[in-house]
Amino acid sequence: MRLFGGIESGGTKFVCTVGRDPNHIISDISFPTTNPEETIQKTIEFFTPYTKSNELTSVGIASFGPVDLNPDSKTYGFITTTPKVGWQQVDLYGAIQKALNVPIAFDTDVNAAAFGEKFWIPENQPLDPLIYITVGTGIGVGVIINGFPLHGLIHAEAGHIAIPHDWKADPFPGVCQFHGDCLEGLASGISMNKRWGQSPETLSDSHPAWDLEAKYIALALVNLIYAYSPKKIILGGGVSQHLGFHQSVRKNVIRINNGYVNSISLTEKIDDYISPPALGNRSGALGAIAMAKNLATKEE
Amino acid sequence: MRLFGGIESGGTKFVCTVGRDPNHIISDISFPTTNPEETIQKTIEFFTPYTKSNELTSVGIASFGPVDLNPDSKTYGFITTTPKVGWQQVDLYGAIQKALNVPIAFDTDVNAAAFGEKFWIPENQPLDPLIYITVGTGIGVGVIINGFPLHGLIHAEAGHIAIPHDWKADPFPGVCQFHGDCLEGLASGISMNKRWGQSPETLSDSHPAWDLEAKYIALALVNLIYAYSPKKIILGGGVSQHLGFHQSVRKNVIRINNGYVNSISLTEKIDDYISPPALGNRSGALGAIAMAKNLATKEE
C-alpha cells in the first residue's frame, strides 16, 4: 500500500503519523521532545517498518521554528534560532531524510497546519489567502497564498508582531526573550501563566485574563487581516479552546476594525470567517501528511 | 505605435501617462483631484487622442483605496470606503473602461507601485515577496507575492495596522477616522502636521519629530517583515525622503528585531534590504504602465 508519513515536531512533543488521508490513518505515536538525538531516533524507529516494506512514499515534516526553508541554503531544513535549549541549528530534515531515504517535504508547524486545513477541507479550498493562527504555549501563524505556504526571507513569524500594550491596564512586561511585549510575549500560554500565576486551563471563566487575552488576539487578527487580506482565518491552539473565546475575539475584531474593511466577513459572516480548525488538534499532523502527498504528486 | 496608458489616481492629484516603458514616455499630465466627474473627464480627454489613433493597447489604473478588486463583484473597480469626500462608491474602472474601450488593469496605487518596482527593475525580479510602503500624506502598503499583487478579501491595508503607542512619550491621540492611533493615525504626514503644528517638510533636521517618526515606521516594518517575510522592502513617499530618514529607520528595525529573524538582510545588508524606490516618485505611474503591459501580454 502507498503510504504517507507525517511528523509534527513541536517544542513539547513529537507526533508521528502514517496513513493515506485523514480517514485512513494506519498508525500514530506521540512522545515528549527531549534532546535532538533521542527524539529524532524515536521518530526514525517509528517509520522504519514502513520504509522496509517499501510502502512509505514520502514524508512531511511540520516543525517548530524558526526554520531554514531556503532550498539553496547549506542549512536547509535546520531549526535555527529557537529559544528551545539544545535545538538551535539542528539539522532535522537532513537527519530524517538520510535515515528514511524517501522524499521529504519540510515546513513550519503552522504552515503545515494551514496547508492541511486547505488540502483536506473542500470548503476551504477557494478561500485564499487562508491563515492559521495557533494560540497555545507559544503563538504561531501559518499562511497559504496562491495555494501554498508563504516562504520568503524565511517564513511568516507573525506570532512576534508588536501590538499596542496598555501598560496601565496590563503592567505585565511580557515574556518574549527577543521582544519583551510582542504578541507572543503578551498573549501566549506561557505569558498567561506568568502574569496570573496559574496555567490558562485553571483560570475560571469569569477571570479577567480571558477578556484581556481576547483583546490581544483580536488586535493581532486585525493586523493580520490588514496585512494578508485573508478570506479565512483559522484560530486554533489550546488557549483558543476556552469556552466563549472565539465569540469574544470576533466581537473585538469587529470593534477594532470599526467598519474600515467593509465586508460581510467582518460583520454577519464573522463566525465563518474566524473559526476553529476543522481538523481539530490534528491540523499539524494531517498537514504534514498533506505536504507528503502533495510532494509525491509533484514528483510523479 | 503600440502604447500603454497609466493612471495614478491619488487623493491629491491624478497623474496620466502614455508610453512604452520607463525610457519611452510619450506624454504625461498631472492635475488636482477635484470631484469625480471633472477628474475622470480630464483623464478621459488626455487618453482620447491615443484611442482615436488606435495606438492605445491597454491602460493600468493605480488607485487610492480601499478599492474593490474582486472581478466577480458588482462593484469591481469601485473606490469604496475612502474618507475622501465625494469619492465613496465611485466606479472609476467602469467610467474609464466605457470611455476608452480598451482592456484595463485595476489595482491599488501601492500594489501598482510595488509591481512597477518589480516589473521594471531587473535586480528586484528574484526578490519575492517584495513590499512597497509609502509614507506621505497617508500610509499605504503594496505587496507582491509569487510575482503579482496580493489580493484577497480585498487587498493589503497594512497602512492601518496597530502598533505600540507610548502615550507618555507621545500623548498625541492619532488622526485615523477609523482607528485613532493606528500606523496611519500616528505616522502619516497628516498626523505629523497635526502633532507638531507644521507640515513635515518644514520640520528642522534636529526636530524630535524625525526620531519618533522613524521609530513608528520601524515598528511597522518589523511587523511587515514578520508577516510577509519579504526579500525586499521599498520605502517611499514624501516623508521618507527626509535626509537621514532611511538610515534612522534601518537602525530602529535592527534594534526592534533584536536578532530574532536571523538574516544578513537584517544586519550588514540592510541598506539593500530597505531602500528607496528605484523609480523614484514615478513608481505609481510606471507601475500602472507595467500593469497595462502585463495585461496586454496576457491577452495575446
Coordinates of C-alpha atoms in Angstrom, one line a residue:
Chain A
M1 CA 0.0 0.0 0.0
R2 CA 1.1 3.5 -0.8
L3 CA 1.5 5.4 2.5
F4 CA 2.5 8.9 3.6
G5 CA 4.3 9.9 6.7
G6 CA 3.7 13.0 8.9
I7 CA 5.9 14.4 11.6
E8 CA 4.7 17.2 13.7
S9 CA 7.8 18.2 15.6
G10 CA 6.7 20.5 18.4
G11 CA 8.6 22.1 21.2
T12 CA 6.8 19.9 23.7
K13 CA 6.1 16.7 21.8
F14 CA 6.6 15.0 18.5
V15 CA 3.6 13.4 16.8
C16 CA 4.4 10.8 14.1
T17 CA 1.7 9.5 11.8
V18 CA 1.4 7.1 8.9
G19 CA -1.6 6.9 6.6
R20 CA -3.3 7.9 3.3
D21 CA -5.6 10.7 4.4
P22 CA -7.5 11.9 7.4
N23 CA -9.8 8.9 7.3
H24 CA -7.1 6.3 6.7
I25 CA -4.5 6.7 9.4
I26 CA -2.7 3.4 9.9
S27 CA -0.6 4.3 12.9
D28 CA 0.4 7.2 15.1
I29 CA 2.5 7.8 18.1
S30 CA 3.4 10.8 20.3
F31 CA 6.4 11.3 22.6
P32 CA 7.9 14.2 24.5
T33 CA 10.5 16.4 22.8
T34 CA 13.7 15.6 24.8
N35 CA 17.2 16.2 23.2
P36 CA 17.5 16.1 19.4
E37 CA 19.4 12.8 19.2
E38 CA 16.9 10.8 21.2
T39 CA 13.8 12.4 19.7
I40 CA 15.0 12.1 16.2
Q41 CA 16.0 8.4 16.8
K42 CA 12.5 7.6 18.1
T43 CA 11.0 9.3 15.0
I44 CA 13.1 7.2 12.7
E45 CA 12.3 4.0 14.5
F46 CA 8.6 4.7 14.1
F47 CA 8.8 5.0 10.3
T48 CA 11.4 2.3 9.7
P49 CA 9.0 -0.7 9.3
Y50 CA 7.2 1.3 6.5
T51 CA 10.4 2.0 4.7
K52 CA 11.4 -1.6 5.0
S53 CA 8.1 -2.7 3.4
N54 CA 8.6 -0.1 0.7
E55 CA 5.2 1.4 1.5
L56 CA 6.3 4.8 2.6
T57 CA 6.1 7.1 -0.4
S58 CA 7.1 10.4 1.2
V59 CA 7.2 12.2 4.5
G60 CA 6.1 15.7 5.6
I61 CA 7.8 17.4 8.5
A62 CA 5.9 20.2 10.3
S63 CA 8.4 21.7 12.6
F64 CA 8.6 24.3 15.3
G65 CA 10.8 27.2 14.3
P66 CA 12.3 29.4 13.1
V67 CA 13.5 27.0 10.4
D68 CA 15.5 27.4 7.2
L69 CA 13.3 26.9 4.2
N70 CA 15.6 28.1 1.5
P71 CA 16.4 25.1 -0.7
D72 CA 19.6 26.7 -1.8
S73 CA 20.9 27.2 1.7
K74 CA 23.5 24.9 3.4
T75 CA 21.3 24.8 6.4
Y76 CA 18.1 24.0 4.6
G77 CA 15.8 22.1 6.9
F78 CA 17.6 23.2 10.1
I79 CA 15.8 24.6 13.1
T80 CA 17.7 27.9 13.6
T81 CA 17.3 30.5 16.3
T82 CA 14.8 28.7 18.6
P83 CA 14.9 29.6 22.3
K84 CA 14.5 25.8 23.0
V85 CA 17.6 24.6 24.7
G86 CA 19.7 22.1 22.7
W87 CA 17.7 22.6 19.5
Q88 CA 19.5 25.6 17.9
Q89 CA 21.0 24.8 14.5
V90 CA 19.7 21.2 14.5
D91 CA 19.5 19.5 11.0
L92 CA 16.1 17.9 11.4
Y93 CA 15.4 17.5 7.7
G94 CA 18.8 16.0 7.0
A95 CA 18.8 13.5 9.8
I96 CA 15.4 12.1 8.9
Q97 CA 16.0 12.2 5.1
K98 CA 19.3 10.3 5.5
A99 CA 17.7 7.6 7.7
L100 CA 14.4 7.1 5.8
N101 CA 15.7 7.8 2.2
V102 CA 12.3 9.0 0.8
P103 CA 11.3 12.4 -0.5
I104 CA 10.7 14.8 2.4
A105 CA 8.7 18.0 2.5
F106 CA 9.7 20.4 5.2
D107 CA 7.9 23.5 6.6
T108 CA 6.9 25.2 9.8
D109 CA 4.3 23.5 12.0
V110 CA 1.9 26.4 11.4
N111 CA 2.3 26.5 7.6
A112 CA 1.7 22.7 7.6
A113 CA -1.5 23.2 9.7
A114 CA -2.7 25.9 7.4
F115 CA -1.9 23.7 4.4
G116 CA -3.7 20.7 6.0
E117 CA -6.8 22.8 6.5
K118 CA -6.7 23.9 2.9
F119 CA -5.8 20.5 1.4
W120 CA -8.2 18.3 3.3
I121 CA -11.2 20.6 3.8
P122 CA -13.1 21.2 0.5
E123 CA -14.9 24.3 1.8
N124 CA -11.5 26.0 2.4
Q125 CA -10.0 25.4 -1.0
P126 CA -11.3 28.5 -2.7
L127 CA -10.5 30.6 0.4
D128 CA -7.2 32.1 -0.5
P129 CA -5.3 33.7 1.3
L130 CA -6.0 31.4 4.3
I131 CA -4.2 31.9 7.6
Y132 CA -3.9 29.7 10.6
I133 CA -3.0 31.1 14.0
T134 CA -2.3 28.9 16.9
V135 CA -2.5 30.3 20.5
G136 CA -1.0 27.8 22.8
T137 CA 2.2 27.6 24.7
G138 CA 3.5 30.0 22.0
I139 CA 1.8 31.8 19.2
G140 CA 2.4 31.0 15.5
V141 CA 0.9 32.0 12.2
G142 CA 0.8 29.9 9.0
V143 CA -0.1 31.5 5.7
I144 CA -1.4 30.0 2.5
I145 CA -1.2 32.3 -0.6
N146 CA -1.9 31.1 -4.1
G147 CA -2.4 27.6 -2.8
F148 CA 0.9 27.1 -1.0
P149 CA 2.6 28.1 2.2
L150 CA 4.2 31.6 2.1
H151 CA 8.0 31.4 2.1
G152 CA 10.3 34.4 1.7
L153 CA 13.4 35.7 3.5
I154 CA 12.4 32.8 5.9
H155 CA 8.6 32.3 6.6
A156 CA 5.9 34.2 8.5
E157 CA 6.9 34.9 12.1
A158 CA 3.7 36.8 12.8
G159 CA 3.4 35.4 16.3
H160 CA 6.0 38.0 17.2
I161 CA 4.4 41.1 15.8
A162 CA 4.2 44.2 18.0
I163 CA 0.7 45.1 19.2
P164 CA -0.5 48.0 21.4
H165 CA 0.3 47.3 25.1
D166 CA -1.6 49.4 27.5
W167 CA 0.8 49.4 30.5
K168 CA -1.7 51.0 32.8
A169 CA -4.3 48.3 32.2
D170 CA -1.7 45.5 32.0
P171 CA 1.6 46.3 33.7
F172 CA 2.9 42.8 32.9
P173 CA 6.1 43.3 30.8
G174 CA 5.8 40.3 28.5
V175 CA 7.9 37.1 28.3
C176 CA 9.4 37.1 24.8
Q177 CA 13.2 36.7 25.0
F178 CA 13.7 38.8 21.9
H179 CA 10.9 41.4 22.1
G180 CA 9.5 41.5 25.6
D181 CA 5.9 42.6 25.0
C182 CA 5.3 41.4 21.4
L183 CA 2.2 39.3 20.7
E184 CA 3.7 36.1 21.9
G185 CA 5.3 38.0 24.8
L186 CA 1.9 39.3 25.9
A187 CA -0.6 36.6 24.9
S188 CA 1.0 33.2 24.7
G189 CA 0.0 30.5 27.2
I190 CA 3.4 31.0 28.9
S191 CA 2.7 34.7 29.3
M192 CA -0.8 34.0 30.8
N193 CA 0.8 31.5 33.2
K194 CA 3.4 34.1 34.4
R195 CA 1.0 37.0 34.5
W196 CA -1.7 35.3 36.5
G197 CA 0.4 32.7 38.4
Q198 CA -1.6 29.8 37.2
S199 CA -1.9 27.9 33.9
P200 CA -4.6 29.1 31.5
E201 CA -6.6 25.8 31.8
T202 CA -7.1 26.5 35.5
L203 CA -8.3 30.1 35.1
S204 CA -12.1 30.4 35.8
D205 CA -14.4 31.5 33.0
S206 CA -15.0 34.9 34.8
H207 CA -11.3 35.6 35.3
P208 CA -10.3 39.0 33.7
A209 CA -7.5 37.1 31.9
W210 CA -9.9 36.0 29.2
D211 CA -11.1 39.4 28.3
L212 CA -7.5 40.7 28.1
E213 CA -6.4 37.7 26.1
A214 CA -9.3 38.1 23.6
K215 CA -8.4 41.8 23.1
Y216 CA -4.8 41.0 22.4
I217 CA -5.6 38.2 19.9
A218 CA -8.2 40.4 18.2
L219 CA -5.6 43.2 17.8
A220 CA -3.3 40.7 16.2
L221 CA -6.1 39.3 13.9
V222 CA -7.0 42.8 12.7
N223 CA -3.3 43.4 11.9
L224 CA -3.2 40.1 10.0
I225 CA -6.4 41.0 8.2
Y226 CA -4.9 44.3 7.1
A227 CA -1.7 42.6 6.1
Y228 CA -2.9 39.5 4.2
S229 CA -6.5 40.3 3.4
P230 CA -7.3 36.6 4.1
K231 CA -10.5 35.0 3.0
K232 CA -10.4 32.7 6.0
I233 CA -8.8 32.8 9.5
I234 CA -8.4 29.6 11.4
L235 CA -7.9 30.2 15.1
G236 CA -6.6 27.1 16.9
G237 CA -4.3 26.1 19.8
G238 CA -5.1 25.2 23.5
V239 CA -5.8 28.7 24.7
S240 CA -8.3 29.3 21.9
Q241 CA -10.4 26.3 23.0
H242 CA -11.5 28.1 26.1
L243 CA -15.3 28.4 26.3
G244 CA -16.6 31.5 24.5
F245 CA -13.1 32.6 23.4
H246 CA -13.9 32.6 19.7
Q247 CA -17.0 34.7 20.3
S248 CA -15.1 37.2 22.4
V249 CA -12.3 37.5 19.8
R250 CA -14.8 38.0 17.0
K251 CA -16.6 40.8 18.9
N252 CA -13.3 42.6 19.5
V253 CA -12.2 42.2 15.8
I254 CA -15.5 43.9 14.7
R255 CA -14.9 46.7 17.3
I256 CA -11.3 47.3 16.3
N257 CA -11.9 47.2 12.5
N258 CA -14.7 49.7 13.1
G259 CA -16.1 49.3 9.6
Y260 CA -12.8 50.1 7.8
V261 CA -12.5 46.8 5.8
N262 CA -16.1 46.8 4.6
S263 CA -17.0 43.2 4.1
I264 CA -19.7 40.8 5.4
S265 CA -16.9 38.6 6.5
L266 CA -16.3 41.2 9.2
T267 CA -19.9 41.6 10.2
E268 CA -22.7 39.0 9.7
K269 CA -20.4 36.2 8.4
I270 CA -17.7 36.6 11.0
D271 CA -18.4 33.1 12.6
D272 CA -17.5 31.5 9.2
Y273 CA -14.6 33.9 8.7
I274 CA -12.8 33.3 12.1
S275 CA -13.3 29.7 13.1
P276 CA -11.6 26.8 14.8
P277 CA -9.6 24.2 12.8
A278 CA -11.9 21.8 11.0
L279 CA -9.3 19.1 11.7
G280 CA -9.2 20.0 15.4
N281 CA -5.9 19.4 17.0
R282 CA -4.9 17.1 14.1
S283 CA -4.2 20.0 11.7
G284 CA -0.4 19.8 12.2
A285 CA -0.1 16.1 11.8
L286 CA -2.6 15.9 8.9
G287 CA -1.0 19.0 7.4
A288 CA 2.3 17.1 7.4
I289 CA 0.6 14.1 5.6
A290 CA -0.9 16.6 3.1
M291 CA 2.6 18.0 2.4
A292 CA 3.9 14.5 1.9
K293 CA 1.1 13.6 -0.5
N294 CA 1.5 16.9 -2.4
L295 CA 5.2 16.3 -2.8
A296 CA 4.7 12.7 -4.1
T297 CA 2.1 14.1 -6.6
K298 CA 4.6 16.7 -7.8
E299 CA 7.4 14.2 -8.3
E300 CA 5.3 11.8 -10.3
Chain B
M1 CA 2.9 52.6 -32.4
R2 CA 1.8 50.3 -29.6
L3 CA 1.3 52.4 -26.4
F4 CA 0.3 51.7 -22.8
G5 CA -1.6 54.1 -20.6
G6 CA -1.0 54.6 -16.9
I7 CA -3.4 56.4 -14.5
E8 CA -2.2 57.1 -11.0
S9 CA -5.3 58.3 -9.2
G10 CA -4.2 59.7 -5.9
G11 CA -6.2 61.5 -3.3
T12 CA -4.4 64.8 -4.1
K13 CA -3.7 64.5 -7.8
F14 CA -4.1 62.3 -10.8
V15 CA -1.1 61.5 -13.0
C16 CA -1.8 60.2 -16.5
T17 CA 0.9 58.8 -18.6
V18 CA 1.3 57.3 -22.1
G19 CA 4.3 55.4 -23.3
R20 CA 6.0 52.1 -23.8
D21 CA 8.3 51.7 -20.8
P22 CA 10.2 54.0 -18.3
N23 CA 12.5 55.2 -21.0
H24 CA 9.9 55.8 -23.6
I25 CA 7.2 58.0 -22.1
I26 CA 5.4 59.9 -24.9
S27 CA 3.3 62.2 -22.8
D28 CA 2.2 62.8 -19.2
I29 CA 0.0 65.2 -17.3
S30 CA -0.9 65.8 -13.7
F31 CA -3.9 67.7 -12.3
P32 CA -5.5 68.0 -8.9
T33 CA -8.1 65.5 -7.7
T34 CA -11.3 67.5 -7.5
N35 CA -14.8 65.9 -7.8
P36 CA -15.1 62.5 -9.6
E37 CA -16.9 63.8 -12.7
E38 CA -14.4 66.5 -13.5
T39 CA -11.4 64.5 -12.6
I40 CA -12.4 61.4 -14.6
Q41 CA -13.4 63.7 -17.6
K42 CA -9.9 65.2 -17.7
T43 CA -8.4 61.7 -17.5
I44 CA -10.5 60.5 -20.5
E45 CA -9.7 63.6 -22.5
F46 CA -5.9 63.0 -22.0
F47 CA -6.2 59.5 -23.5
T48 CA -8.7 60.1 -26.2
P49 CA -6.2 61.1 -29.0
Y50 CA -4.4 57.8 -28.5
T51 CA -7.6 55.7 -28.7
K52 CA -8.6 57.6 -31.8
S53 CA -5.2 56.8 -33.4
N54 CA -5.7 53.1 -32.3
E55 CA -2.3 53.2 -30.6
L56 CA -3.5 52.7 -27.0
T57 CA -3.3 49.0 -26.4
S58 CA -4.3 48.9 -22.7
V59 CA -4.4 51.0 -19.6
G60 CA -3.5 50.4 -16.0
I61 CA -5.2 52.2 -13.1
A62 CA -3.3 52.6 -9.8
S63 CA -5.9 54.0 -7.5
F64 CA -6.1 55.3 -3.9
G65 CA -8.3 53.0 -1.9
P66 CA -9.8 51.0 -0.5
V67 CA -11.0 49.6 -3.8
D68 CA -13.0 46.5 -4.9
L69 CA -10.7 44.1 -6.7
N70 CA -13.0 41.1 -6.9
P71 CA -13.7 40.5 -10.6
D72 CA -17.0 38.8 -9.7
S73 CA -18.3 41.7 -7.7
K74 CA -20.9 44.1 -9.0
T75 CA -18.7 46.9 -7.7
Y76 CA -15.4 45.7 -9.2
G77 CA -13.2 48.7 -9.8
F78 CA -15.0 51.0 -7.4
I79 CA -13.3 53.1 -4.8
T80 CA -15.2 52.0 -1.7
T81 CA -14.9 53.3 1.9
T82 CA -12.4 56.1 1.4
P83 CA -12.6 59.1 3.8
K84 CA -12.2 61.4 0.7
V85 CA -15.4 63.4 0.4
G86 CA -17.4 62.6 -2.8
W87 CA -15.3 59.6 -3.8
Q88 CA -17.1 56.9 -1.9
Q89 CA -18.5 54.2 -4.1
V90 CA -17.2 55.8 -7.3
D91 CA -17.0 53.5 -10.3
L92 CA -13.5 54.6 -11.5
Y93 CA -12.8 51.5 -13.6
G94 CA -16.2 51.4 -15.3
A95 CA -16.2 55.1 -16.2
I96 CA -12.8 54.9 -17.8
Q97 CA -13.3 51.5 -19.5
K98 CA -16.5 52.7 -21.0
A99 CA -15.0 55.8 -22.4
L100 CA -11.7 54.4 -23.7
N101 CA -12.9 50.9 -24.7
V102 CA -9.5 49.2 -24.2
P103 CA -8.5 46.4 -21.7
I104 CA -8.0 48.0 -18.3
A105 CA -5.9 46.6 -15.4
F106 CA -7.0 47.9 -12.0
D107 CA -5.3 47.8 -8.6
T108 CA -4.4 50.0 -5.6
D109 CA -1.8 52.7 -6.1
V110 CA 0.6 50.9 -3.7
N111 CA 0.2 47.5 -5.4
A112 CA 0.9 49.2 -8.7
A113 CA 4.0 50.9 -7.3
A114 CA 5.2 47.6 -5.9
F115 CA 4.5 45.9 -9.3
G116 CA 6.3 48.7 -11.1
E117 CA 9.4 48.3 -9.0
K118 CA 9.3 44.5 -9.6
F119 CA 8.5 44.7 -13.4
W120 CA 10.9 47.4 -14.5
I121 CA 13.9 46.8 -12.2
P122 CA 15.8 43.6 -13.0
E123 CA 17.5 43.4 -9.6
N124 CA 14.1 43.2 -7.9
Q125 CA 12.7 40.4 -10.0
P126 CA 14.0 37.5 -7.9
L127 CA 13.2 39.3 -4.7
D128 CA 9.8 37.9 -3.8
P129 CA 7.8 38.7 -1.7
L130 CA 8.5 42.4 -2.3
I131 CA 6.7 45.1 -0.4
Y132 CA 6.3 48.8 -1.1
I133 CA 5.4 51.1 1.7
T134 CA 4.7 54.8 1.1
V135 CA 4.8 57.3 3.9
G136 CA 3.3 60.5 2.7
T137 CA 0.0 62.2 3.3
G138 CA -1.2 58.8 4.2
I139 CA 0.5 55.4 4.6
G140 CA 0.0 52.5 2.2
V141 CA 1.5 49.1 1.6
G142 CA 1.6 47.2 -1.7
V143 CA 2.6 43.6 -1.7
I144 CA 4.0 41.3 -4.5
I145 CA 3.8 37.6 -3.8
N146 CA 4.6 35.0 -6.4
G147 CA 5.1 37.7 -9.0
F148 CA 1.8 39.5 -8.6
P149 CA 0.0 41.9 -6.3
L150 CA -1.7 40.3 -3.3
H151 CA -5.5 40.3 -3.5
G152 CA -7.7 38.5 -1.1
L153 CA -10.8 39.6 0.8
I154 CA -9.9 43.0 -0.6
H155 CA -6.1 43.9 -0.7
A156 CA -3.5 44.8 1.9
E157 CA -4.5 47.6 4.1
A158 CA -1.4 47.5 6.2
G159 CA -1.1 51.2 6.5
H160 CA -3.7 50.8 9.2
I161 CA -2.1 48.1 11.4
A162 CA -2.0 48.8 15.1
I163 CA 1.5 49.5 16.5
P164 CA 2.6 50.2 20.1
H165 CA 1.8 53.7 21.1
D166 CA 3.7 55.0 24.2
W167 CA 1.2 57.6 25.4
K168 CA 3.6 59.0 27.9
A169 CA 6.3 59.8 25.3
D170 CA 3.7 60.7 22.6
P171 CA 0.4 61.9 24.0
F172 CA -0.9 62.7 20.5
P173 CA -4.1 60.6 20.0
G174 CA -3.7 59.9 16.3
V175 CA -5.7 61.1 13.3
C176 CA -7.3 58.0 11.8
Q177 CA -11.0 58.4 11.4
F178 CA -11.5 54.6 11.9
H179 CA -8.8 53.6 14.3
G180 CA -7.4 56.7 16.0
D181 CA -3.8 55.7 16.7
C182 CA -3.1 53.1 14.1
L183 CA 0.0 53.4 12.0
E184 CA -1.5 55.9 9.6
G185 CA -3.1 57.7 12.6
L186 CA 0.3 58.1 14.3
A187 CA 2.8 58.4 11.5
S188 CA 1.2 59.8 8.3
G189 CA 2.2 63.2 7.0
I190 CA -1.2 64.4 8.2
S191 CA -0.6 63.2 11.7
M192 CA 2.9 64.9 11.8
N193 CA 1.3 68.1 10.6
K194 CA -1.4 68.0 13.4
R195 CA 1.0 66.8 16.1
W196 CA 3.7 69.4 15.6
G197 CA 1.6 72.2 14.1
Q198 CA 3.6 72.4 10.9
S199 CA 4.0 70.4 7.8
P200 CA 6.7 67.7 7.7
E201 CA 8.8 69.5 5.1
T202 CA 9.2 72.5 7.4
L203 CA 10.4 70.5 10.4
S204 CA 14.1 71.0 11.0
D205 CA 16.6 68.1 10.8
S206 CA 17.1 68.2 14.6
H207 CA 13.4 68.2 15.4
P208 CA 12.3 65.3 17.7
A209 CA 9.5 64.6 15.2
W210 CA 12.0 62.6 13.0
D211 CA 13.2 60.3 15.7
L212 CA 9.6 59.5 16.7
E213 CA 8.6 59.0 13.1
A214 CA 11.5 56.6 12.3
K215 CA 10.6 54.6 15.4
Y216 CA 7.0 54.2 14.3
I217 CA 7.9 53.3 10.8
A218 CA 10.4 50.8 12.0
L219 CA 7.8 49.2 14.3
A220 CA 5.6 48.9 11.3
L221 CA 8.4 47.4 9.1
V222 CA 9.3 44.8 11.6
N223 CA 5.6 43.8 11.8
L224 CA 5.6 43.6 8.0
I225 CA 8.8 41.6 8.0
Y226 CA 7.3 39.1 10.4
A227 CA 4.1 38.9 8.4
Y228 CA 5.3 38.6 4.8
S229 CA 9.0 37.6 5.2
P230 CA 9.8 39.9 2.3
K231 CA 13.1 39.7 0.4
K232 CA 12.9 43.4 -0.3
I233 CA 11.3 46.4 1.2
I234 CA 10.9 49.6 -0.7
L235 CA 10.2 52.6 1.5
G236 CA 8.9 55.6 -0.5
G237 CA 6.7 58.6 -0.1
G238 CA 7.4 62.3 0.7
V239 CA 8.1 61.8 4.5
S240 CA 10.6 59.0 3.7
Q241 CA 12.7 61.5 1.6
H242 CA 13.8 63.5 4.7
L243 CA 17.6 63.5 5.0
G244 CA 18.8 60.5 7.0
F245 CA 15.4 59.0 7.4
H246 CA 16.1 55.7 5.8
Q247 CA 19.3 55.3 8.0
S248 CA 17.3 56.0 11.1
V249 CA 14.5 53.6 10.2
R250 CA 17.1 50.8 9.4
K251 CA 18.8 51.3 12.8
N252 CA 15.5 51.0 14.6
V253 CA 14.5 47.9 12.6
I254 CA 17.7 46.2 13.7
R255 CA 17.1 47.2 17.3
I256 CA 13.5 46.0 17.3
N257 CA 14.2 42.7 15.6
N258 CA 16.9 42.1 18.1
G259 CA 18.4 39.2 16.2
Y260 CA 15.1 37.2 16.1
V261 CA 14.9 36.9 12.3
N262 CA 18.5 35.9 11.8
S263 CA 19.4 37.1 8.3
I264 CA 22.2 39.3 6.8
S265 CA 19.3 41.3 5.3
L266 CA 18.6 42.5 8.8
T267 CA 22.3 43.2 9.6
E268 CA 25.1 44.0 7.2
K269 CA 22.8 44.0 4.0
I270 CA 20.1 46.2 5.5
D271 CA 20.9 49.1 3.1
D272 CA 19.9 46.9 0.2
Y273 CA 17.0 45.3 2.1
I274 CA 15.2 48.6 2.9
S275 CA 15.7 51.1 0.2
P276 CA 14.1 54.0 -1.6
P277 CA 12.1 53.2 -4.8
A278 CA 14.4 52.8 -7.8
L279 CA 11.8 54.5 -9.9
G280 CA 11.7 57.5 -7.5
N281 CA 8.3 59.1 -7.4
R282 CA 7.4 57.6 -10.7
S283 CA 6.7 54.1 -9.2
G284 CA 3.0 54.6 -9.2
A285 CA 2.7 55.9 -12.8
L286 CA 5.2 53.4 -14.2
G287 CA 3.6 50.7 -12.2
A288 CA 0.3 51.5 -13.9
I289 CA 2.1 51.2 -17.3
A290 CA 3.6 47.9 -16.2
M291 CA 0.1 46.6 -15.3
A292 CA -1.2 47.7 -18.7
K293 CA 1.7 46.0 -20.5
N294 CA 1.3 42.8 -18.4
L295 CA -2.4 42.7 -19.2
A296 CA -1.8 43.1 -22.9
T297 CA 0.8 40.3 -22.8
K298 CA -1.7 38.0 -21.0
E299 CA -4.4 38.7 -23.6
E300 CA -2.3 38.0 -26.6

